[in-house]
């Protein structure tokens, strides 16, 4: 994917271009403030205003990232956005299992009969004793 397209999708928080692993890798390799400052000073000091294509891929990548405000925060938001749908799906499945289990417990005739038997047995065992 061309670097400008990557930056455009990042600015738009477009989750159709990158997957979660790619975004996590971008976060990992995101330049620190010190690295960006160093590159900025290097470019300004050398007076380089030529074609970015003459720079190495890493330098091109860093220069493009420098133009995106709060790039690491945007990458983290994009990562969350990508993972959110799958997490919601997993939670829905878990809640459906819990709802089904609770409905089974509530509607179980056999469980109701067992609980009534246990209550009757407990009442019979406690008959004649007083509570303190």
Coordinates of C-alpha atoms in Angstrom, one line a residue:
X1 CA 0.0 0.0 0.0
X2 CA 1.4 3.4 -0.9
X3 CA 2.4 5.5 2.1
X4 CA 0.1 8.5 1.3
X5 CA -2.9 6.1 1.1
X6 CA -1.9 4.6 4.4
X7 CA -1.8 8.1 6.0
X8 CA -5.1 9.1 4.5
X9 CA -6.8 6.0 5.9
X10 CA -5.2 6.7 9.2
X11 CA -6.5 10.3 9.3
X12 CA -10.0 9.1 8.4
X13 CA -9.7 6.2 10.9
X14 CA -10.7 3.9 8.0
X15 CA -10.7 0.3 9.3
X16 CA -11.2 -1.3 5.9
X17 CA -7.6 -0.8 4.9
X18 CA -5.7 -2.2 7.8
X19 CA -6.4 -5.2 10.1
X20 CA -5.8 -5.3 13.9
X21 CA -2.3 -6.9 13.6
X22 CA -1.1 -4.3 11.1
X23 CA -2.3 -1.4 13.3
X24 CA -0.6 -3.0 16.4
X25 CA 2.6 -3.3 14.4
X26 CA 2.3 0.4 13.4
X27 CA 1.9 1.3 17.0
X28 CA 5.0 -0.7 18.0
X29 CA 7.1 0.9 15.3
X30 CA 5.6 4.4 15.7
X31 CA 8.6 6.8 16.2
X32 CA 9.0 8.4 19.5
X33 CA 8.9 12.1 19.9
X34 CA 12.7 12.2 20.2
X35 CA 13.1 10.2 17.0
X36 CA 10.7 12.6 15.2
X37 CA 12.5 15.6 16.6
X38 CA 15.9 14.1 15.5
X39 CA 14.6 13.5 11.9
X40 CA 13.1 17.0 11.8
X41 CA 16.4 18.6 12.8
X42 CA 18.3 16.4 10.4
X43 CA 16.1 17.3 7.5
X44 CA 16.2 21.0 8.4
X45 CA 19.9 21.0 9.2
X46 CA 20.8 19.4 5.9
X47 CA 18.5 21.8 4.1
X48 CA 16.9 18.9 2.3
X49 CA 13.8 20.0 0.4
X50 CA 14.2 17.5 -2.5
X51 CA 12.0 14.6 -3.5
X52 CA 10.9 12.4 -0.6
X53 CA 11.3 9.4 -3.0
X54 CA 15.1 9.8 -2.7
X55 CA 14.9 9.1 1.0
X56 CA 14.9 5.6 2.5
X57 CA 11.6 3.9 3.2
X58 CA 12.0 4.4 6.9
X59 CA 12.7 8.1 6.6
X60 CA 9.7 8.5 4.3
X61 CA 7.5 6.7 6.7
X62 CA 8.7 8.8 9.6
X63 CA 8.2 12.0 7.6
X64 CA 4.7 11.0 6.7
X65 CA 3.9 10.1 10.3
X66 CA 5.2 13.5 11.5
X67 CA 2.5 15.2 9.4
X68 CA -0.3 13.3 11.2
X69 CA -1.2 15.0 14.4
X70 CA -1.3 12.7 17.5
X71 CA -0.5 9.7 15.3
X72 CA 0.0 7.2 18.1
X73 CA -3.3 8.1 19.7
X74 CA -5.1 7.8 16.3
X75 CA -3.5 4.4 15.8
X76 CA -4.7 3.3 19.3
X77 CA -8.2 4.5 18.5
X78 CA -8.2 2.7 15.1
X79 CA -7.0 -0.5 16.9
X80 CA -9.9 -0.2 19.4
X81 CA -12.4 0.5 16.5
X82 CA -11.2 -2.7 14.7
X83 CA -11.3 -4.9 17.8
X84 CA -14.6 -3.5 19.1
X85 CA -16.9 -5.4 16.7
X86 CA -15.4 -8.8 17.5
X87 CA -15.4 -8.1 21.3
X88 CA -19.1 -7.1 21.1
X89 CA -19.8 -10.3 19.2
X90 CA -18.0 -12.4 21.8
X91 CA -19.9 -10.6 24.6
X92 CA -23.2 -11.2 22.9
X93 CA -22.4 -14.9 22.6
X94 CA -21.5 -15.1 26.3
X95 CA -24.6 -13.2 27.3
X96 CA -26.8 -15.5 25.2
X97 CA -25.3 -18.6 26.9
X98 CA -25.9 -17.0 30.4
X99 CA -29.5 -16.1 29.4
X100 CA -30.1 -19.6 28.1
X101 CA -28.7 -21.2 31.2
X102 CA -30.8 -19.0 33.5
X103 CA -33.9 -19.7 31.6
X104 CA -33.2 -23.4 31.9
X105 CA -32.8 -23.1 35.6
X106 CA -36.0 -21.0 35.9
X107 CA -38.1 -23.3 33.9
X108 CA -36.8 -26.7 35.1
X109 CA -39.5 -28.7 36.7
X110 CA -37.0 -31.3 38.0
X111 CA -34.9 -28.7 39.7
X112 CA -38.0 -27.1 41.3
X113 CA -39.0 -30.6 42.6
X114 CA -35.5 -31.2 44.0
X115 CA -35.4 -27.8 45.7
X116 CA -38.9 -28.5 47.2
X117 CA -37.6 -31.9 48.5
X118 CA -34.5 -30.3 50.0
X119 CA -36.6 -27.6 51.7
X120 CA -39.0 -30.2 53.1
X121 CA -36.1 -32.3 54.4
X122 CA -34.5 -29.2 56.0
X123 CA -37.8 -28.2 57.6
X124 CA -38.3 -31.8 58.9
X125 CA -34.8 -31.9 60.4
X126 CA -35.2 -28.5 62.0
X127 CA -38.7 -29.2 63.4
X128 CA -38.8 -28.5 67.1
X129 CA -35.6 -26.4 67.2
X130 CA -35.7 -22.7 67.9
X131 CA -33.6 -20.0 66.2
X132 CA -31.3 -17.9 68.3

